[in-house]
mmCIF file of C-alpha atoms in Angstrom:
data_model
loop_
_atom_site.group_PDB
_atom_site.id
_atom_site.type_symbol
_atom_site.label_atom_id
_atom_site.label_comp_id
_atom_site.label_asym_id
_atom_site.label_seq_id
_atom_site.Cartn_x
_atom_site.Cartn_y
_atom_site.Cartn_z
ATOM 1 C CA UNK B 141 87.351 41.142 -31.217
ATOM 2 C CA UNK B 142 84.404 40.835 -33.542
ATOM 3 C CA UNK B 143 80.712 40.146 -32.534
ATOM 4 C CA UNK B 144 77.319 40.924 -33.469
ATOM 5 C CA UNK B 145 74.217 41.127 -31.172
ATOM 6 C CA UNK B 146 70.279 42.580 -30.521
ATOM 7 C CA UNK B 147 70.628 46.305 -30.210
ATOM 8 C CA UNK B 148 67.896 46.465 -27.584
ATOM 9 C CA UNK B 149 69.828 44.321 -25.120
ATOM 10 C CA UNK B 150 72.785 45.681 -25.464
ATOM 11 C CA UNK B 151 71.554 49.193 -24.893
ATOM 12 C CA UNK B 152 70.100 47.889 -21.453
ATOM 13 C CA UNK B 153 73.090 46.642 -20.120
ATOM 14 C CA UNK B 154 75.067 50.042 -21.402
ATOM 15 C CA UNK B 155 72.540 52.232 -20.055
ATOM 16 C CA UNK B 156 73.152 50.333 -16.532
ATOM 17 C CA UNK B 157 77.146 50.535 -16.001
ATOM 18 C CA UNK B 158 76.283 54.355 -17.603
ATOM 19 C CA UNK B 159 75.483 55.411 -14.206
ATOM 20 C CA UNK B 160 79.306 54.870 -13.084
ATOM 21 C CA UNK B 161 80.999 56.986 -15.679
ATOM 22 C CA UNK B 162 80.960 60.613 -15.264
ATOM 23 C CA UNK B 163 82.912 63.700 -17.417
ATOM 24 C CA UNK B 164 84.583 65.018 -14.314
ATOM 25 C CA UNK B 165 87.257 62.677 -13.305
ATOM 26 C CA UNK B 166 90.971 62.962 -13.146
ATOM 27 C CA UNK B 167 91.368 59.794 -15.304
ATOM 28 C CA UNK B 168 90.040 60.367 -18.560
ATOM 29 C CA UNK B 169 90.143 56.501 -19.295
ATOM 30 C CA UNK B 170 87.205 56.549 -17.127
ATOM 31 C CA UNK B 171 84.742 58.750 -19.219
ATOM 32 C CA UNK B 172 84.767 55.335 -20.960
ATOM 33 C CA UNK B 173 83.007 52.386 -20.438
ATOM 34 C CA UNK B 174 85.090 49.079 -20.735
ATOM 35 C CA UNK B 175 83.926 46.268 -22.903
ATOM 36 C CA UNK B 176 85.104 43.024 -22.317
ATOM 37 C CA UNK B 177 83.742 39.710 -24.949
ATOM 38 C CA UNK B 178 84.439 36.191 -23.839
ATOM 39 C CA UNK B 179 83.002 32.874 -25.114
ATOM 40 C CA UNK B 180 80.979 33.092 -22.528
ATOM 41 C CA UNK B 181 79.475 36.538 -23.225
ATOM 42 C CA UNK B 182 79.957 40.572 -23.134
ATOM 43 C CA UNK B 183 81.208 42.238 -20.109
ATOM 44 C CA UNK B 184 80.602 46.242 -19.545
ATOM 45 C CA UNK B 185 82.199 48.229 -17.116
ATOM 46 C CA UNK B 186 82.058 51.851 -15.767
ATOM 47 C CA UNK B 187 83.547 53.430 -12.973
ATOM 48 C CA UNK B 188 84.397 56.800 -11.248
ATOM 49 C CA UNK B 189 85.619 57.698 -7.802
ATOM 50 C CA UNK B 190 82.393 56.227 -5.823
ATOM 51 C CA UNK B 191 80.911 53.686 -7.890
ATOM 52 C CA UNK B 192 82.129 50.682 -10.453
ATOM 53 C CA UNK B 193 79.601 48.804 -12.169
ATOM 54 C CA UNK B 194 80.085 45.475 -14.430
ATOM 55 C CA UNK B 195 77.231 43.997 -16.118
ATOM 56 C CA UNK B 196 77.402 40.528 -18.039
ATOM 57 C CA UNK B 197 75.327 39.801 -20.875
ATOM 58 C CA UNK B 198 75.493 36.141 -21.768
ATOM 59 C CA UNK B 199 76.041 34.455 -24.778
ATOM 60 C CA UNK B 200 73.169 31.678 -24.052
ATOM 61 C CA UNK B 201 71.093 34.742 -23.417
ATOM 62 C CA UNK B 202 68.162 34.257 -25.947
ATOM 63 C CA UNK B 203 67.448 38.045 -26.136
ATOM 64 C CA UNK B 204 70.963 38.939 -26.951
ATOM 65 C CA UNK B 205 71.097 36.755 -29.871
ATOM 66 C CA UNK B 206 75.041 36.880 -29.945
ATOM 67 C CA UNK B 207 77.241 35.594 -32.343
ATOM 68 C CA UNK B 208 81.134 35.887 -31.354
ATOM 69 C CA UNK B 209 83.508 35.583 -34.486
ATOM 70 C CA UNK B 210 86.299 36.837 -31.800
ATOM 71 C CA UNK B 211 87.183 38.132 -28.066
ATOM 72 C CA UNK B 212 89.059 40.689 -27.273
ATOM 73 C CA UNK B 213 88.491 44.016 -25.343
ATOM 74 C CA UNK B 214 88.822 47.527 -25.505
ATOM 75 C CA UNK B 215 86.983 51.231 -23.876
ATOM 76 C CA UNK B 216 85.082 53.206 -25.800
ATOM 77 C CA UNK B 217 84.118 57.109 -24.791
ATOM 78 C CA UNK B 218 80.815 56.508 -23.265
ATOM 79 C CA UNK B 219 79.108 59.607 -24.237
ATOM 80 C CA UNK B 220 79.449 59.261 -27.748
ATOM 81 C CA UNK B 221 79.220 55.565 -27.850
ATOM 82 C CA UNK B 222 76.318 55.429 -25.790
ATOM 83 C CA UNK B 223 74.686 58.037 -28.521
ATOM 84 C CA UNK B 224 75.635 56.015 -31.516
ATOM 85 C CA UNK B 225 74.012 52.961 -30.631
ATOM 86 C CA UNK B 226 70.584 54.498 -29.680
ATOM 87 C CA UNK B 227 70.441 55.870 -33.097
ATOM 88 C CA UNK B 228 71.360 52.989 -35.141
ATOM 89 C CA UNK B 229 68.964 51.757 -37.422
ATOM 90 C CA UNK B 230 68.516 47.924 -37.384
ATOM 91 C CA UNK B 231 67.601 46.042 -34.636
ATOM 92 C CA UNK B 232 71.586 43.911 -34.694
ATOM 93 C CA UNK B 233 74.807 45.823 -34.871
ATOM 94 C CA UNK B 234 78.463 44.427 -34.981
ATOM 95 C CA UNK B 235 81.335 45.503 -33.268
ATOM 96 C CA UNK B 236 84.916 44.745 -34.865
ATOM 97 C CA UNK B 237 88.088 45.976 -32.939
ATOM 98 C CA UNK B 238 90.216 46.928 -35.876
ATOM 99 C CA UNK B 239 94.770 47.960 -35.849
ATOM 100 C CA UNK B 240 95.045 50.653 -33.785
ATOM 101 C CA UNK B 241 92.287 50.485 -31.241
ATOM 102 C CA UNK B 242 89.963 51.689 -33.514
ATOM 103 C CA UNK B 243 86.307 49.893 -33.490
ATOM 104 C CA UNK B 244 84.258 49.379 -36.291
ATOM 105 C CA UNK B 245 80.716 49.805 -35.622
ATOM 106 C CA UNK B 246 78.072 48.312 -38.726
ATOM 107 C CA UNK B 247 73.854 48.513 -38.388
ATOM 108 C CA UNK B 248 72.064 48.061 -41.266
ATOM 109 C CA UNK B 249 73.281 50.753 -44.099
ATOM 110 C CA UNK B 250 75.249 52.745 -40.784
ATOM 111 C CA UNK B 251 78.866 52.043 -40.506
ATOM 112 C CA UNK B 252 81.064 54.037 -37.833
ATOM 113 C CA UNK B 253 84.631 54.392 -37.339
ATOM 114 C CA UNK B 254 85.458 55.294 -33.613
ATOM 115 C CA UNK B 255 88.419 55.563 -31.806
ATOM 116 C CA UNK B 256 88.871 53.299 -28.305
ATOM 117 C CA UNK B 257 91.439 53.233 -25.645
ATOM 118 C CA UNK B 258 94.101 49.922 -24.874
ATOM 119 C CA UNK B 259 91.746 47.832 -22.200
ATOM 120 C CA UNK B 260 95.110 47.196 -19.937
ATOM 121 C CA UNK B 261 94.897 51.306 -18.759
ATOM 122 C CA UNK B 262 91.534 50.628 -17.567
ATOM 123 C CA UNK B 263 91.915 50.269 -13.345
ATOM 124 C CA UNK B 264 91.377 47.148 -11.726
ATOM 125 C CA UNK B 265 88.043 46.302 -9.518
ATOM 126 C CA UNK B 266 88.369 45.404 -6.101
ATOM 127 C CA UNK B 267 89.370 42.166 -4.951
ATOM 128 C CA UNK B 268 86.192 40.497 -3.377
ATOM 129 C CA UNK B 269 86.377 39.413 0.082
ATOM 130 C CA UNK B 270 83.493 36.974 0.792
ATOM 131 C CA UNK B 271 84.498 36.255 4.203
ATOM 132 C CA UNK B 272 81.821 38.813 5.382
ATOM 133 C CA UNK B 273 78.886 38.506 2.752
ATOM 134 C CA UNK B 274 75.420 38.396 3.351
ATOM 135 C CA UNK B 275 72.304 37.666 1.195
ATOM 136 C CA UNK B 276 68.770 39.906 0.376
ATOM 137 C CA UNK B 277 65.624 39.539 -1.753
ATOM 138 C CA UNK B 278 66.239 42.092 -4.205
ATOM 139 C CA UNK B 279 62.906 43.859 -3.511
ATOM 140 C CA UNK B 280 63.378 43.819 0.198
ATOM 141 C CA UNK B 281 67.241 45.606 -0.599
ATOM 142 C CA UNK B 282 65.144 48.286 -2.767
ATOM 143 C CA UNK B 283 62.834 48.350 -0.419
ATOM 144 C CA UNK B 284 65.595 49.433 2.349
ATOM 145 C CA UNK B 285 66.925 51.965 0.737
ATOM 146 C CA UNK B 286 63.925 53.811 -0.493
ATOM 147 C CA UNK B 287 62.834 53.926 2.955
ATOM 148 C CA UNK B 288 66.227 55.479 4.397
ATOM 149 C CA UNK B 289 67.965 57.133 1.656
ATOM 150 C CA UNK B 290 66.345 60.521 1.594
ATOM 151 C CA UNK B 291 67.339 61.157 5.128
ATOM 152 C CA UNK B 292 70.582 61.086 4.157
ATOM 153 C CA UNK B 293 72.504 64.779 4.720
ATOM 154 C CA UNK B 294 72.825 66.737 1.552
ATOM 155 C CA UNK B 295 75.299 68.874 2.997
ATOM 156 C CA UNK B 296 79.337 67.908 2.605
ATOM 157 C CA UNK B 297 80.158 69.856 6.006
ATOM 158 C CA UNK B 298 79.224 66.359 7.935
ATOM 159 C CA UNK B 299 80.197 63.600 5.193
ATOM 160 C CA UNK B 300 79.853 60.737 7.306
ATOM 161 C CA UNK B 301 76.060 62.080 7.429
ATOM 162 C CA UNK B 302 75.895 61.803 3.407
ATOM 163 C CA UNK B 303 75.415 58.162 3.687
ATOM 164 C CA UNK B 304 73.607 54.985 5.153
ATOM 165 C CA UNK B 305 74.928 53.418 8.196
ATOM 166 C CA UNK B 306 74.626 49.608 7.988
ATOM 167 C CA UNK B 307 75.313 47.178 11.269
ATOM 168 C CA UNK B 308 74.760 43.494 11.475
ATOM 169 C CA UNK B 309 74.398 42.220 14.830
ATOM 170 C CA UNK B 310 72.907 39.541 16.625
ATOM 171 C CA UNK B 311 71.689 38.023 13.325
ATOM 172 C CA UNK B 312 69.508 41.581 12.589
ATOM 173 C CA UNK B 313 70.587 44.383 9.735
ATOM 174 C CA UNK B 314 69.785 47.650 11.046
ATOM 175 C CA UNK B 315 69.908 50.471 8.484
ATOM 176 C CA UNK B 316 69.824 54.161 9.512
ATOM 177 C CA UNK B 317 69.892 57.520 7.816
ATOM 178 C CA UNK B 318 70.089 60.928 9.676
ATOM 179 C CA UNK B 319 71.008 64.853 8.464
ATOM 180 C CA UNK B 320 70.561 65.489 11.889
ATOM 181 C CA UNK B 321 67.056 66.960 11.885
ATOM 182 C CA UNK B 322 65.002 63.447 10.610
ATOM 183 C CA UNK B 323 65.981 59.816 11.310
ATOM 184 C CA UNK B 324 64.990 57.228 9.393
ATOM 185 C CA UNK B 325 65.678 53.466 10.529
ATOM 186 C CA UNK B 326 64.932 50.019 9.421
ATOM 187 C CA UNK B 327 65.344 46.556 11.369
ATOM 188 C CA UNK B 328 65.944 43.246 8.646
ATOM 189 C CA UNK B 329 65.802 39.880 10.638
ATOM 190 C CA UNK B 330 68.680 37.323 8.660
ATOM 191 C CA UNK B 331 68.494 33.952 9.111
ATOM 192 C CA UNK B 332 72.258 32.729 8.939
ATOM 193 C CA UNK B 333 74.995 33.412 10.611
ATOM 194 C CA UNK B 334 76.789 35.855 8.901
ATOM 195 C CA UNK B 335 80.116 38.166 10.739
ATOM 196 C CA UNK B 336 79.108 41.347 12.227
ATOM 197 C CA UNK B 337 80.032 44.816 10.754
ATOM 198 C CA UNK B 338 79.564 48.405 10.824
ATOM 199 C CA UNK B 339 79.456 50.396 7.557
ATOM 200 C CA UNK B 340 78.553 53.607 6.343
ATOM 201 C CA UNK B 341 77.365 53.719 2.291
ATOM 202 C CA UNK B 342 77.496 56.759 0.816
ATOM 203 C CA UNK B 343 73.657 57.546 -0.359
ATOM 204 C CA UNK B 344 74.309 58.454 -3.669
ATOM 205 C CA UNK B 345 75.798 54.840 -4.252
ATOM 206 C CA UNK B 346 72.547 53.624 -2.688
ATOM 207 C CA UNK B 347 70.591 55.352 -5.718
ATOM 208 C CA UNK B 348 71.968 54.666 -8.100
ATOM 209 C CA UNK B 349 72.392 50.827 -6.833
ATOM 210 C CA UNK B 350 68.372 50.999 -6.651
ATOM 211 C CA UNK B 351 68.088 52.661 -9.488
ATOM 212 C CA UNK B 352 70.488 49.568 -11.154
ATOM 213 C CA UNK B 353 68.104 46.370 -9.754
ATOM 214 C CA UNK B 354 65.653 45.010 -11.874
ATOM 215 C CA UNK B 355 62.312 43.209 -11.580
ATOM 216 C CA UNK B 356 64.280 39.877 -12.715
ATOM 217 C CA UNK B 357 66.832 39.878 -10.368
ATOM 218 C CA UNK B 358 66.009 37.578 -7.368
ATOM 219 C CA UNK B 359 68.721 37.758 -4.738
ATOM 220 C CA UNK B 360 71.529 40.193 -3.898
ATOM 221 C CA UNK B 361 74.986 38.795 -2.536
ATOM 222 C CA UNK B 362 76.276 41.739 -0.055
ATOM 223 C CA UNK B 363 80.335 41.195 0.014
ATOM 224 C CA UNK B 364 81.715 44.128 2.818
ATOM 225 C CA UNK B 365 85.590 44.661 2.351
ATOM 226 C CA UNK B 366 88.059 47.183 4.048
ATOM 227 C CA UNK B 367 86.948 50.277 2.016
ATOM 228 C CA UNK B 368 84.271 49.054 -0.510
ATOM 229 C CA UNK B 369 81.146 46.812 -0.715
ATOM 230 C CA UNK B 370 80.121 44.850 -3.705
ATOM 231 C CA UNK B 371 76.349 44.267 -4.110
ATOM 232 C CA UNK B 372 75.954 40.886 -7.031
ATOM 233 C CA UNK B 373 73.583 39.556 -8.460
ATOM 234 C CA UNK B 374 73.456 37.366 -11.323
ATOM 235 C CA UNK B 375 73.858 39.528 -14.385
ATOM 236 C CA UNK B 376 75.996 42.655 -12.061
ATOM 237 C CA UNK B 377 78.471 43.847 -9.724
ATOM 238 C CA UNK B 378 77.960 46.764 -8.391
ATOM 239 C CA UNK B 379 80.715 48.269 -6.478
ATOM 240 C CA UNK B 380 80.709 51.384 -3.643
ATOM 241 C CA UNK B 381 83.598 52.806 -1.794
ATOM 242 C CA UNK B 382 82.455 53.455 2.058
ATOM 243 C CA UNK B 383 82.314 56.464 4.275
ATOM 244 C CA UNK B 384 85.347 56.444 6.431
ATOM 245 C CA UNK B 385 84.643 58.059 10.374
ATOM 246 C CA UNK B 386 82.633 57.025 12.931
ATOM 247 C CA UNK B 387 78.546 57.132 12.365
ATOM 248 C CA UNK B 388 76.655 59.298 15.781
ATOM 249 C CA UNK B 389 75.063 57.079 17.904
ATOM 250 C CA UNK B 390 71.456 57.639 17.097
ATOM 251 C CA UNK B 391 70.178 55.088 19.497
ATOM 252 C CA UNK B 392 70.325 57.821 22.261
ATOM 253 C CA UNK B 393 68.068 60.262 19.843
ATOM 254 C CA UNK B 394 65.055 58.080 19.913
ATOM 255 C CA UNK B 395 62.271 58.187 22.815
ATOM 256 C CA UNK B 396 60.982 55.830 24.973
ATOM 257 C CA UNK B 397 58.208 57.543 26.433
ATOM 258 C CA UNK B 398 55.273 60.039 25.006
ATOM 259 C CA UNK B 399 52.630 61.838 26.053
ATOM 260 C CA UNK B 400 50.249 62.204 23.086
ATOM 261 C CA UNK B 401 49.656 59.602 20.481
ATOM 262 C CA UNK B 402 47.619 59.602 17.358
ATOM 263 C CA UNK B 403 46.818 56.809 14.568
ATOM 264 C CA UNK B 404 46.204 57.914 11.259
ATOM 265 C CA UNK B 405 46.084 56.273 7.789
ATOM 266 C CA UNK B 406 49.005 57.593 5.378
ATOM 267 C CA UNK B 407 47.539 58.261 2.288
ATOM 268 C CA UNK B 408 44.996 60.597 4.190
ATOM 269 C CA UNK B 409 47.602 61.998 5.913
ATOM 270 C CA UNK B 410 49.985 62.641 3.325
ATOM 271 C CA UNK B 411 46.792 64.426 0.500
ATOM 272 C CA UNK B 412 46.366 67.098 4.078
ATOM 273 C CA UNK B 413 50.028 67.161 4.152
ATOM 274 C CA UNK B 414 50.446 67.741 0.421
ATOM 275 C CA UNK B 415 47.474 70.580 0.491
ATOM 276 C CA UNK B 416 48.734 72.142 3.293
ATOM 277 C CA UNK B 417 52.338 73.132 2.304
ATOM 278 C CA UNK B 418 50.868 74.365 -0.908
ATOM 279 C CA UNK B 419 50.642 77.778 1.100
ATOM 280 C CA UNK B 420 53.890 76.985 3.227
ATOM 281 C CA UNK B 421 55.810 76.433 0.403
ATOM 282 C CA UNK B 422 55.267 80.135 -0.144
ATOM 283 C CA UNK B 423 56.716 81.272 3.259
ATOM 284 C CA UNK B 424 59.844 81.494 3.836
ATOM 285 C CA UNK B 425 59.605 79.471 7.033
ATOM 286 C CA UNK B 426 57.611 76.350 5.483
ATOM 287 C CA UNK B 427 56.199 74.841 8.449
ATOM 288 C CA UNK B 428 53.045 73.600 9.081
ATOM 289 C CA UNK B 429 51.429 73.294 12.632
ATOM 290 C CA UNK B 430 49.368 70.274 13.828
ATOM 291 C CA UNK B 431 46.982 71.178 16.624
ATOM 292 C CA UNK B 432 45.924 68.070 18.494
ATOM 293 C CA UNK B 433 42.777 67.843 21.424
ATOM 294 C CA UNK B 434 41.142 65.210 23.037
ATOM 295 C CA UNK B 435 38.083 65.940 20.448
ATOM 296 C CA UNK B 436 39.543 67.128 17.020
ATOM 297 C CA UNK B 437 43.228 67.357 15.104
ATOM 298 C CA UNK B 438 43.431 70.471 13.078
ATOM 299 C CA UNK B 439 46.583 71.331 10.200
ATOM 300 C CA UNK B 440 47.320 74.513 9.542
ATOM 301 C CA UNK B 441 49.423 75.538 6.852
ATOM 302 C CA UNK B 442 50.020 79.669 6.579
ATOM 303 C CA UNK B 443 52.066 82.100 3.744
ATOM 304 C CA UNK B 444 51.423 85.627 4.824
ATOM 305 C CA UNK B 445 52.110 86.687 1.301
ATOM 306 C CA UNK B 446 49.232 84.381 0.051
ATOM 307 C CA UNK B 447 46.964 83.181 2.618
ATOM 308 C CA UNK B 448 46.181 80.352 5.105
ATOM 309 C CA UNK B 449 44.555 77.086 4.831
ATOM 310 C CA UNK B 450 43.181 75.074 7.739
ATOM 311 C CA UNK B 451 42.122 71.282 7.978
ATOM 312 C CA UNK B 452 40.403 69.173 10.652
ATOM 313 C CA UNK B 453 42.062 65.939 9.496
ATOM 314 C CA UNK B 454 40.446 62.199 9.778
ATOM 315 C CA UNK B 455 42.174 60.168 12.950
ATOM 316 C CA UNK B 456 42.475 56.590 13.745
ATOM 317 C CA UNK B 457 42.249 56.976 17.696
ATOM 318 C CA UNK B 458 44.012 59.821 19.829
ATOM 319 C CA UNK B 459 45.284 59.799 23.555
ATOM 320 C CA UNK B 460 46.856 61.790 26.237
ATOM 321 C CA UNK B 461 47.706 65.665 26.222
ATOM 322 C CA UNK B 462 46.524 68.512 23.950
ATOM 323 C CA UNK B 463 49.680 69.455 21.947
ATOM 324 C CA UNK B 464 50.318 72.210 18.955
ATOM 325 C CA UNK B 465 53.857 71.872 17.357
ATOM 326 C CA UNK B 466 55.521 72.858 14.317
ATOM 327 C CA UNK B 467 57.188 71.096 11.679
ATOM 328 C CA UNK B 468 58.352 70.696 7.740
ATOM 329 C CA UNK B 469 55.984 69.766 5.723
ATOM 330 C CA UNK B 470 58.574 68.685 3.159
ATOM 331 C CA UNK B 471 59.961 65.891 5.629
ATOM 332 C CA UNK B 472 56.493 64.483 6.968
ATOM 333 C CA UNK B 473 55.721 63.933 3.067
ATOM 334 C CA UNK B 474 58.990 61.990 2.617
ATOM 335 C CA UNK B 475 58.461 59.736 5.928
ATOM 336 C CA UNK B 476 54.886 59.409 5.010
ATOM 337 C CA UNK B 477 55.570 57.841 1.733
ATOM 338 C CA UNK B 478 57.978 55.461 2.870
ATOM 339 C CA UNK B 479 55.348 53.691 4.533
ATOM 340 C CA UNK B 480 53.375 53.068 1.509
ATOM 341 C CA UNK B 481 49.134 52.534 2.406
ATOM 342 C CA UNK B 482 49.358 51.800 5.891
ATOM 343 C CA UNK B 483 48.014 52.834 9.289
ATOM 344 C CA UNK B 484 50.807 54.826 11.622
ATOM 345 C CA UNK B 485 51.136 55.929 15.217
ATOM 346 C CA UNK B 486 52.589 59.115 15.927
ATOM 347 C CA UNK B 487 54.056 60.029 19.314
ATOM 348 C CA UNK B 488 54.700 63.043 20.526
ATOM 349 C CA UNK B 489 56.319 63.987 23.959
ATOM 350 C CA UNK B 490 56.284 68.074 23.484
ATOM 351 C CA UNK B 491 56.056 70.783 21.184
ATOM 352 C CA UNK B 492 60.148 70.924 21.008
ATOM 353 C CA UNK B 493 61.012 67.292 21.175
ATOM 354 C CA UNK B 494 61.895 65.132 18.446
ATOM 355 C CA UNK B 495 58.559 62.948 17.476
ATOM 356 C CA UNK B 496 58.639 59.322 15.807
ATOM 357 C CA UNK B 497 56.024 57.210 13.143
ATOM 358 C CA UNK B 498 55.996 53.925 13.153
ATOM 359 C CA UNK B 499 53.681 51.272 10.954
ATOM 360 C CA UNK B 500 50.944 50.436 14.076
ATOM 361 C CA UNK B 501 51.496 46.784 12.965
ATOM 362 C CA UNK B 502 55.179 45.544 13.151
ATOM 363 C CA UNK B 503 56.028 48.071 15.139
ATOM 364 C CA UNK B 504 60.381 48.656 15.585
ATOM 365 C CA UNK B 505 60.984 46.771 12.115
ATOM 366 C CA UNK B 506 60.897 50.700 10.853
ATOM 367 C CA UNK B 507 61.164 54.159 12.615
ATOM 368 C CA UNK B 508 60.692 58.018 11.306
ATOM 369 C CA UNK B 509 62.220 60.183 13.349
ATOM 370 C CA UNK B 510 61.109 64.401 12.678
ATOM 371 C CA UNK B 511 62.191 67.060 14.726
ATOM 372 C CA UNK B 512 59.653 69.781 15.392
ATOM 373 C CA UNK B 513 60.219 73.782 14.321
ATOM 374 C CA UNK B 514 60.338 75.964 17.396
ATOM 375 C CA UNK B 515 57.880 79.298 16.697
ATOM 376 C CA UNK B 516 57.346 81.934 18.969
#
């Protein structure tokens, strides 16, 4: 295996698969990342226990600027590897797989001598299943997961919590995220027919997956098999094992009926919210109370160690009853900022009952769901 290629576009396509290989696994072939060179271009891969990624650089790929003198393969340790090639000093470097599995590695006036691992140890990815695949903008996938991950449970005690459930009925992906005290929930409409499932993706995955798209990358092809999903596009596979167990039914957590509702815009919203837990942050409680009356809407935020602040916050429109309740400041700033600039409705039914946001145009496309802080 021989080839030489730009530096800079090489690097991108390492740094991506990077994200799958970590130091702590069982199988040491996996600290390394696999590289695979065809006629048709360079393949990386990188896995651990959750994630595999592949990423294809082509050969007609004017950036790359490849020239293959030989394929071949063979997996390099990715921390060292990785470090080598940012440092390099030309703009091209070569790659030459020499006896023994060592590699050869020439920039410029730098020559290294590394030692790699036989390719045929590294596992196997999944065999695809595209019997039950579906298809997303790319944006609108990021888009979905930045507005449910972080409601995701943090805690191992409840793993099925830990990720993103994902059902496709009646032609409409709904994705929702709880940890049991916030909800977070997104409706997709899809226009083809596509077989129904129920999945649970661990959130992590769903991070580093966002973290992994690109502005260039158009359309994602979602392929659901028995324990993994596969999110392509054109230039990477990304791979995720799935939460086994049952996901709550969180249908049942979400109200019908309110008595007090309030419109406010977000970004308004959110600089009170931000100001406010500036003091809470500093109590060991960190709440904040909202104090809502026909004529005014007051925030409160309050460290006895520090001092209090207090706010009479700019409202939309109000209606029905007076209501003061408690809640974390932390996870009204994370709802709030999933919405982007917008104009929400809050409803409220009591100081001690759960209380959603939703957008006040396309309202049950997307849901925030907060429960309140009981104080005495």
């Amino acid at each position: 295996m021989k080839v030489t290629l730009n530096r800079t576009a090489f690097t991108q396509q390492l740094q991506t698969v990077q994200r799958a290989i970590s130091t702590k696994t069982t199988m040491p072939i996996l600290t390394g990342v696999k590289i695979d060179l065809a006629n048709n271009g360079l393949t990386l891969t990188g896995s651990n226990a959750d994630i595999s990624i592949e990423s294809f650089l082509s050969s007609d790929d004017e950036k790359a600027k490849m020239n293959i003198e030989s394929t071949g393969s063979i997996v390099l340790q990715a921390r060292f590897f990785n470090e080598i090639i940012r440092r390099l000093p030309e703009d091209h470097v070569t790659f030459e797989v020499l006896d023994n599995n060592q590699v050869e590695i020439t920039s410029g006036k730098a020559n290294f001598l590394v030692n790699g691992l036989d390719s045929e140890s590294y596992p196997h990815l999944p065999a695809v299943d595209r019997q039950r695949e579906i298809q997303l903008p790319a944006d609108m996938l990021n888009k979905l997961i930045n507005e449910t991950v972080f409601s995701v449970s943090q805690h191992e005690s409840r793993p099925i919590l830990t990720g993103v459930h994902f059902t496709l009925q009646n032609n409409r992906l709904l994705a929702v995220a709880t940890d049991s005290h916030r909800l977070s929930q997104r409706t997709i409409p899809l226009e083809n027919d596509t077989e129904e499932f129920d999945i649970v993706i661990p959130g992590k995955s769903l991070v580093e997956l966002s973290r992994s798209l690109t502005d260039e990358e158009d359309t994602v092809k979602i392929s659901i098999m028995e324990n993994q999903v596969l999110f392509e596009t054109e230039t990477m596979k990304f791979y995720s094992r799935l939460l086994e167990g049952k996901y709550p039914d969180t249908d049942r957590l979400i109200p019908s009926s309110f008595n007090t509702e309030i419109e406010f815009d977000v970004s308004g919203l959110l600089s009170a919210i931000e100001r406010a837990s500036l003091l809470s942050h500093e109590s060991r409680n960190n709440i904040v109370r909202l104090q809502i009356t026909e004529n005014s809407v007051v925030l409160h935020g309050n460290s006895p160690e520090v001092g209090k602040v207090e706010e009479d916050l700019k409202y939309e429109k109000v209606s029905g009853d007076p209501l003061e309740i408690s809640f974390n400041p932390d996870y009204m700033k994370d709802a709030l900022r999933a919405f982007g600039n917008t104009t929400i409705r809050i409803c409220f039914i009591s100081a001690v009952r759960p209380f959603t946001l939703e957008p006040t145009e396309g309202q049950g496309d997307f849901l925030q769901l907060i429960t309140p802080v009981r104080t005495n």
